Coordinates of C-alpha atoms in Angstrom, one line a residue:
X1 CA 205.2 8.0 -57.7
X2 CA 204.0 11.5 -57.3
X3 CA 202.1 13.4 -59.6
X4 CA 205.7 16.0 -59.8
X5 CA 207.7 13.2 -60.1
X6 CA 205.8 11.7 -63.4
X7 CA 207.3 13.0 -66.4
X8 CA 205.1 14.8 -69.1
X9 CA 205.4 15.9 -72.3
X10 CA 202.2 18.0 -74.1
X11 CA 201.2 17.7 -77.8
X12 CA 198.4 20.0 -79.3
X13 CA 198.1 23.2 -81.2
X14 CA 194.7 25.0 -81.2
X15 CA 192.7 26.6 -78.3
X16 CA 191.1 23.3 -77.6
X17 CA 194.2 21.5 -76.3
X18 CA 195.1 24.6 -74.4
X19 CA 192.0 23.8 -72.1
X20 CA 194.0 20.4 -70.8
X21 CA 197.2 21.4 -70.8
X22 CA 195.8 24.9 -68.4
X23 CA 194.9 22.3 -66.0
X24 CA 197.7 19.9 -66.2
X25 CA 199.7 23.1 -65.5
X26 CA 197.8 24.2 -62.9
X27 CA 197.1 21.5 -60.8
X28 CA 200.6 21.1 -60.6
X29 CA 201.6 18.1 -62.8
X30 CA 205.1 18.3 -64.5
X31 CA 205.2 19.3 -67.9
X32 CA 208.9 18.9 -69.3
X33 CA 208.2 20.0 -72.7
X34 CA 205.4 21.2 -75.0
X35 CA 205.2 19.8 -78.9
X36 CA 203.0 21.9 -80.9
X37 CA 202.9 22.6 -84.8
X38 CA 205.2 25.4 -86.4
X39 CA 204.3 29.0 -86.5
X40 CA 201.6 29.5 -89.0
X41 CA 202.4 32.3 -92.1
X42 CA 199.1 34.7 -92.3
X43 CA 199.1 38.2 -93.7
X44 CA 198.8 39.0 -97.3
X45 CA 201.9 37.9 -97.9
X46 CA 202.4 35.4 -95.3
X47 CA 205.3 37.4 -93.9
X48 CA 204.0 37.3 -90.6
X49 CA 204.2 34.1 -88.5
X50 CA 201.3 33.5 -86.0
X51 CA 202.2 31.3 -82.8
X52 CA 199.9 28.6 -82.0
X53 CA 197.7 28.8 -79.0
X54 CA 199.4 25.9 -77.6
X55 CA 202.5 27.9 -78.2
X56 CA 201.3 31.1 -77.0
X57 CA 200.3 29.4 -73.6
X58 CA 203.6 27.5 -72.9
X59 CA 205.6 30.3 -73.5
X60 CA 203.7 32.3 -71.1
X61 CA 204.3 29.4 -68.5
X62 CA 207.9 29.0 -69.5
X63 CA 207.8 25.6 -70.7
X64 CA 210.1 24.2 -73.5
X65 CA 208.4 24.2 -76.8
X66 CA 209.6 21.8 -79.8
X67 CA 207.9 22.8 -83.5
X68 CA 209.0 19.8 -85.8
X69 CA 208.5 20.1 -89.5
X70 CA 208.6 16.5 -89.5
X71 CA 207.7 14.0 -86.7
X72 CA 210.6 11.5 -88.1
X73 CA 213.3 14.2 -88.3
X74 CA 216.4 12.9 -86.5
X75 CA 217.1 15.9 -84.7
X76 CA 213.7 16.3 -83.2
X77 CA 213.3 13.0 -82.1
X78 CA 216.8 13.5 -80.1
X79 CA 215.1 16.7 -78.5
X80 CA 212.3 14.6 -77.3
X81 CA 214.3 11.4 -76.1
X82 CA 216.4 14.5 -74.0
X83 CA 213.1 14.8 -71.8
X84 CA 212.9 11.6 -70.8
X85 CA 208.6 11.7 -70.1
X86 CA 207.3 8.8 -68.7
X87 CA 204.0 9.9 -70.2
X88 CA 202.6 11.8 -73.4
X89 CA 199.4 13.5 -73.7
X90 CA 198.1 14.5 -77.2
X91 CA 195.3 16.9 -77.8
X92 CA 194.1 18.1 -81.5
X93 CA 197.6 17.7 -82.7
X94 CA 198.4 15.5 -85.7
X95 CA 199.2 11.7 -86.6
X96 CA 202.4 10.3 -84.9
X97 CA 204.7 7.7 -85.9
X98 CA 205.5 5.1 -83.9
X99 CA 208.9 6.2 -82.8
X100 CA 207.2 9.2 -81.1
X101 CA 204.1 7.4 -79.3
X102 CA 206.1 4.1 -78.3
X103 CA 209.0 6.0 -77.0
X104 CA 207.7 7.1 -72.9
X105 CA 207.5 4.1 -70.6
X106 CA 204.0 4.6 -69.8
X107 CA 203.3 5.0 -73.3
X108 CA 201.5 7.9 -75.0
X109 CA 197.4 8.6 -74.8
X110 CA 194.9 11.3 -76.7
X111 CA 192.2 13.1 -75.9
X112 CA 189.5 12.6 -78.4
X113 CA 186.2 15.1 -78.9
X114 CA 183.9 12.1 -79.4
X115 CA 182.8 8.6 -78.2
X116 CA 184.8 6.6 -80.0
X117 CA 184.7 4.4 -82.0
X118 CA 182.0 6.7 -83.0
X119 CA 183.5 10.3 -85.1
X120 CA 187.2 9.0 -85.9
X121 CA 188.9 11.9 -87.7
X122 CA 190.0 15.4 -87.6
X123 CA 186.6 17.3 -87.2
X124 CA 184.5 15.4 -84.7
X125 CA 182.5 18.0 -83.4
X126 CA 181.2 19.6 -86.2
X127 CA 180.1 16.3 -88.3
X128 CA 178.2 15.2 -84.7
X129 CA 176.0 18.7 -84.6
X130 CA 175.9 18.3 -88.6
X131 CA 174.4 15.0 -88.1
X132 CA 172.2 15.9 -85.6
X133 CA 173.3 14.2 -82.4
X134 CA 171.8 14.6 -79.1
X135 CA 174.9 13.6 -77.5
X136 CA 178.9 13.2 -77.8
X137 CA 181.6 13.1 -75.4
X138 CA 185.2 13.0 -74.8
X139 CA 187.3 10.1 -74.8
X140 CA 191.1 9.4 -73.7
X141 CA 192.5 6.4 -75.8
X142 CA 196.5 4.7 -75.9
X143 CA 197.9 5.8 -79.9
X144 CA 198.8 2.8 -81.6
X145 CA 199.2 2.2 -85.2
X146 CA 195.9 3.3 -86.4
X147 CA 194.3 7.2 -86.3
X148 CA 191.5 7.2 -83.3
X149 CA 191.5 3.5 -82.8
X150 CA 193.5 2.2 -79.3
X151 CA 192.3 0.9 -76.3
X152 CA 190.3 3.2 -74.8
X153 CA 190.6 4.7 -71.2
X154 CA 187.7 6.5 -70.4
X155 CA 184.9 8.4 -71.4
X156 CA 183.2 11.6 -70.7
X157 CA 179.2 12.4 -71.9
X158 CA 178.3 15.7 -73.6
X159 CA 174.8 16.6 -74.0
X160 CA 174.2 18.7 -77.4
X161 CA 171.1 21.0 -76.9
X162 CA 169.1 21.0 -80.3
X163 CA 169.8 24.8 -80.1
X164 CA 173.6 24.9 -79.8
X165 CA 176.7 25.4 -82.6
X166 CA 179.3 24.1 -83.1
X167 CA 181.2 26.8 -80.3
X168 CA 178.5 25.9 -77.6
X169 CA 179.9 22.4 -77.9
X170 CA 183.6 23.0 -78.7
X171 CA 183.4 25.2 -75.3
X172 CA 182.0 22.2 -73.4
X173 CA 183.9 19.4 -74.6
X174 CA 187.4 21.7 -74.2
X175 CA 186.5 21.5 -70.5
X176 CA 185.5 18.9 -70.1
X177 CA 188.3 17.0 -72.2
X178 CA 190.7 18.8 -69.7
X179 CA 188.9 17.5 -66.7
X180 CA 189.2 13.7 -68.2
X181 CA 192.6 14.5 -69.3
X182 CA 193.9 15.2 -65.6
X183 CA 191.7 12.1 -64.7
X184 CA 193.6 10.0 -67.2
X185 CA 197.1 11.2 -65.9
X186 CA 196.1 10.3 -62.2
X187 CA 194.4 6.5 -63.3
X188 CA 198.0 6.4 -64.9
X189 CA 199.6 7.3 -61.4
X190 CA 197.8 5.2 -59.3
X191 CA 198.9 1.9 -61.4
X192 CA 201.9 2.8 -61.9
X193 CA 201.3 2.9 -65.7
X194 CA 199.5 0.4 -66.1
X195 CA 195.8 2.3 -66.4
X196 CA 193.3 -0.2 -67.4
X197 CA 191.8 0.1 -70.7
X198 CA 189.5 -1.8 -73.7
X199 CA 190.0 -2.0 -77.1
X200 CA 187.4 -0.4 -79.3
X201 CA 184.7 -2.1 -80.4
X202 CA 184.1 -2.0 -84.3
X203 CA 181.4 -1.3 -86.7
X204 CA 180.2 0.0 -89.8
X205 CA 177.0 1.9 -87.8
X206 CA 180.2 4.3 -86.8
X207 CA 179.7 7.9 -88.6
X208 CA 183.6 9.4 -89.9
X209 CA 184.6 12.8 -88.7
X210 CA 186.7 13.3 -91.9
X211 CA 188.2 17.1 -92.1
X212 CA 186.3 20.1 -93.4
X213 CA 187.1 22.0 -96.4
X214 CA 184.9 25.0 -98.1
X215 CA 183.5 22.2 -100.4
X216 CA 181.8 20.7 -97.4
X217 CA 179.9 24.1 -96.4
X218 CA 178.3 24.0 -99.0
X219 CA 174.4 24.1 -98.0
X220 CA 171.8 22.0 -100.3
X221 CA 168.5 23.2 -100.3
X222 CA 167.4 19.8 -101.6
X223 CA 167.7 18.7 -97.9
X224 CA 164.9 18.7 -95.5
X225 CA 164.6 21.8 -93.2
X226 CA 166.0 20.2 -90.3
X227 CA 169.0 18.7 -91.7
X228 CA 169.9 22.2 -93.2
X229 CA 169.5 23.6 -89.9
X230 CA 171.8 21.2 -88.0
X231 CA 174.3 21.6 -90.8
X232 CA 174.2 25.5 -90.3
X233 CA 175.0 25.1 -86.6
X234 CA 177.1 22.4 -87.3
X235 CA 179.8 24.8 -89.3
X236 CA 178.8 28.0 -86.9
X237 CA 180.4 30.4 -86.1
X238 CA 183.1 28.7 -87.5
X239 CA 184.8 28.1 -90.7
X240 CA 180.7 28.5 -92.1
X241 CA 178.3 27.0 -93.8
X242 CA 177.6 29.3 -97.5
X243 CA 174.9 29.2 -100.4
X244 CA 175.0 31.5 -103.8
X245 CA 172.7 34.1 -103.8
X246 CA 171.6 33.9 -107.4
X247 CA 169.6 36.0 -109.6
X248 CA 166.5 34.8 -111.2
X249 CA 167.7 36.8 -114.2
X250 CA 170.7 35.0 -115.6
X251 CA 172.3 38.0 -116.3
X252 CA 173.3 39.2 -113.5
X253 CA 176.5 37.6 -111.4
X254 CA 175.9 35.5 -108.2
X255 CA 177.4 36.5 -104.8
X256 CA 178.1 34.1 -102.0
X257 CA 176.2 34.5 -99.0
X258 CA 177.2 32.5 -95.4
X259 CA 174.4 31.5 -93.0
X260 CA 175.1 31.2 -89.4
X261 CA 172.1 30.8 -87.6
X262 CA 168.5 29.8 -89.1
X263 CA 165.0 28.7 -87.1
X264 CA 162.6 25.8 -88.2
X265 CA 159.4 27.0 -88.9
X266 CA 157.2 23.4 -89.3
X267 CA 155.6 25.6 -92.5
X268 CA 155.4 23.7 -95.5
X269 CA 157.2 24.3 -98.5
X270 CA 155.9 21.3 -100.6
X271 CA 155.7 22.8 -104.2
X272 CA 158.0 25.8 -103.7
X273 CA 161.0 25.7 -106.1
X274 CA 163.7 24.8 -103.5
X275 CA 165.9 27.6 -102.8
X276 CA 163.1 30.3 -103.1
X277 CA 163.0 33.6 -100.4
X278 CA 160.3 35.3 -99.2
X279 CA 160.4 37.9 -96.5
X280 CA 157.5 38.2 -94.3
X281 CA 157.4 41.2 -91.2
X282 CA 161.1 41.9 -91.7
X283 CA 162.0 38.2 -91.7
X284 CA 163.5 35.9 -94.1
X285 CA 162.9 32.4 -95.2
X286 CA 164.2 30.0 -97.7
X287 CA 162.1 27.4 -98.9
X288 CA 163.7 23.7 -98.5
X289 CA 162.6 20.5 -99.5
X290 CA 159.9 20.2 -97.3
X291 CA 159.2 23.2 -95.3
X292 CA 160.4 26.7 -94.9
X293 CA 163.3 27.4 -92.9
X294 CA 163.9 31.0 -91.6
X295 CA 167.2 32.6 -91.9
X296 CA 168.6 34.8 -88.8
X297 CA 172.0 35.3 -89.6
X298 CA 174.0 35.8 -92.2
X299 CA 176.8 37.6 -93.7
X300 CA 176.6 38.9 -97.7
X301 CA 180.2 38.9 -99.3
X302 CA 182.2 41.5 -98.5
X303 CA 180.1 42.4 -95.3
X304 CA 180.1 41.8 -91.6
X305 CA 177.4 38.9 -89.9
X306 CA 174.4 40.6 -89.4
X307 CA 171.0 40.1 -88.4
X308 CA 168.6 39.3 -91.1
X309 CA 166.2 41.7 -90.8
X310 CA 169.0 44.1 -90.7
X311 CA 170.2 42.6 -94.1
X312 CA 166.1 43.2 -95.6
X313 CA 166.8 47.0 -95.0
X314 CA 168.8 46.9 -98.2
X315 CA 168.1 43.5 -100.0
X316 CA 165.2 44.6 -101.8
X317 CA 162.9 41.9 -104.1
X318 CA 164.1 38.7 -102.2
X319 CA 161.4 36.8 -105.1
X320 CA 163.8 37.9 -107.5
X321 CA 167.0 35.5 -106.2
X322 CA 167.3 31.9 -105.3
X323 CA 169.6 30.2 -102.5
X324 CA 171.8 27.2 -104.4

């Protein structure tokens, strides 16, 4: 079979699927149909739909797009039969029943933002710069019954400078996923559907890559230095990682402050009330745990990200608040 003869139906909604199906369109593989999630209210209101990127990229290619409330719904699942893929690719999209993933003849496979079995879940490459990893990867895998747990197909590295966020690595990994995911659909070519693959290999060492809510930004001070710093750049620039700026004087209201970017300093903190600031040459530091970590960009409530020392010229007596 040739690659424009093998049928394919795309399934994904943010900018980091849009990286693999780019090159499935532009290396000149045949995508019947795109599956992406329905247009998303925003606005005050919510009287304004906002197209996915998924969505926003098809429709610029003129391919078909299908946006299912449900994934069980009679009428979509006629749409998709209509289409007749051999093949289904699924990037950042959602859980699917088995009607969906069992239905193309050469069955349906993901692209994952991890090594699995290691970060199952919805927000794999945050939790691996939160946790501090040197490394991650991409992986394509065959859905079966279970979320992030098939028989894997292959597997990308990714190495994670101790310096990079969270967009550093989503970059990466979105190119590099869309280089494995074109790989995948040619292994899947060449035998005819029948790519080779392993199952995963379980264990409770694995870390969860469960999804991220404003609860979970929450920095605590009561951490050491470095685990603050790889959480910061673990939730940067995006959705955040935020503190309360609180008043010694218990008076006066707190305000919530976001960090996005801090520096270790390897200066002690031992015996500093956690949470304490200090400014020092028009810089700004928050004691931890153990040491004291510097803060270089942040964003007060109500205010644009700005650089810390551009925040001292009007944040006067930082002895007078605490970070919680």
């Amino acid at each position: 079979m040739e690659k424009k003869d093998l049928r394919i139906v795309f399934m994904g909604t943010p900018e980091f699927a849009v990286g693999s199906l780019q090159r499935l369109v532009e290396n000149g593989y045949n995508v019947v149909a795109v599956v992406t999630q329905p247009d998303k209210p925003v606005g005050r209101h919510g009287s304004v739909l906002r197209p996915s990127p998924v969505k926003e990229y098809a429709l610029a290619h003129g391919l078909p797009v299908l946006q299912p409330l449900k994934m069980k719904d009679e009428h979509f699942l006629e749409q998709l039969r209509s289409y007749d893929a051999d093949l289904q690719v699924v990037v950042a999209f959602r859980m699917l029943p088995e009607v969906v993933w069992a239905m193309p003849r050469f069955g349906t496979f993901n692209v994952h933002a991890a090594l699995l079995p290691d970060y199952r879940g919805a927000a794999p490459i945050n939790w691996a710069v939160i946790n501090g990893e040197t490394r991650t990867g991409v992986t394509t895998f065959f859905l079966d019954h279970d979320i992030d747990t098939g028989r894997i197909i292959a597997q990308r590295q990714f190495p994670i400078p101790d310096d990079a966020d969270v967009e550093y690595v989503y970059d990466g990994l979105m190119q590099l996923g869309a280089q494995l995911c074109s790989d995948t659909v040619d292994l899947v070519l060449s035998t005819d559907g029948n790519a080779p693959s392993q199952p995963q290999q379980d264990s409770d060492a694995h870390h969860a890559a469960p999804k991220i809510f404003k609860e979970t930004c929450a920095i605590d001070f009561s951490l050491t230095a470095k685990r603050i710093y790889d959480f910061v750049r673990g939730l940067s620039p995006a959705p955040g990682a935020w503190c309360m700026l609180t008043p010694r004087d218990a008076n006066a209201p707190a305000q919530v402050l976001k960090i996005y970017k801090t520096a270790k300093t390897h200066e002690s903190s031992v015996g500093v009330e956690v949470g304490t600031l200090k400014a020092e040459n028009r810089r700004l530091f928050v004691a931890t745990v153990d040491e004291w970590l510097e803060i270089l960009e942040l964003q007060p409530a109500g205010k644009k990200r700005m650089a810390a020392r551009d925040y001292l010229n009007g944040f006067q007596h930082p002895e007078h608040f605490l970070l919680k």
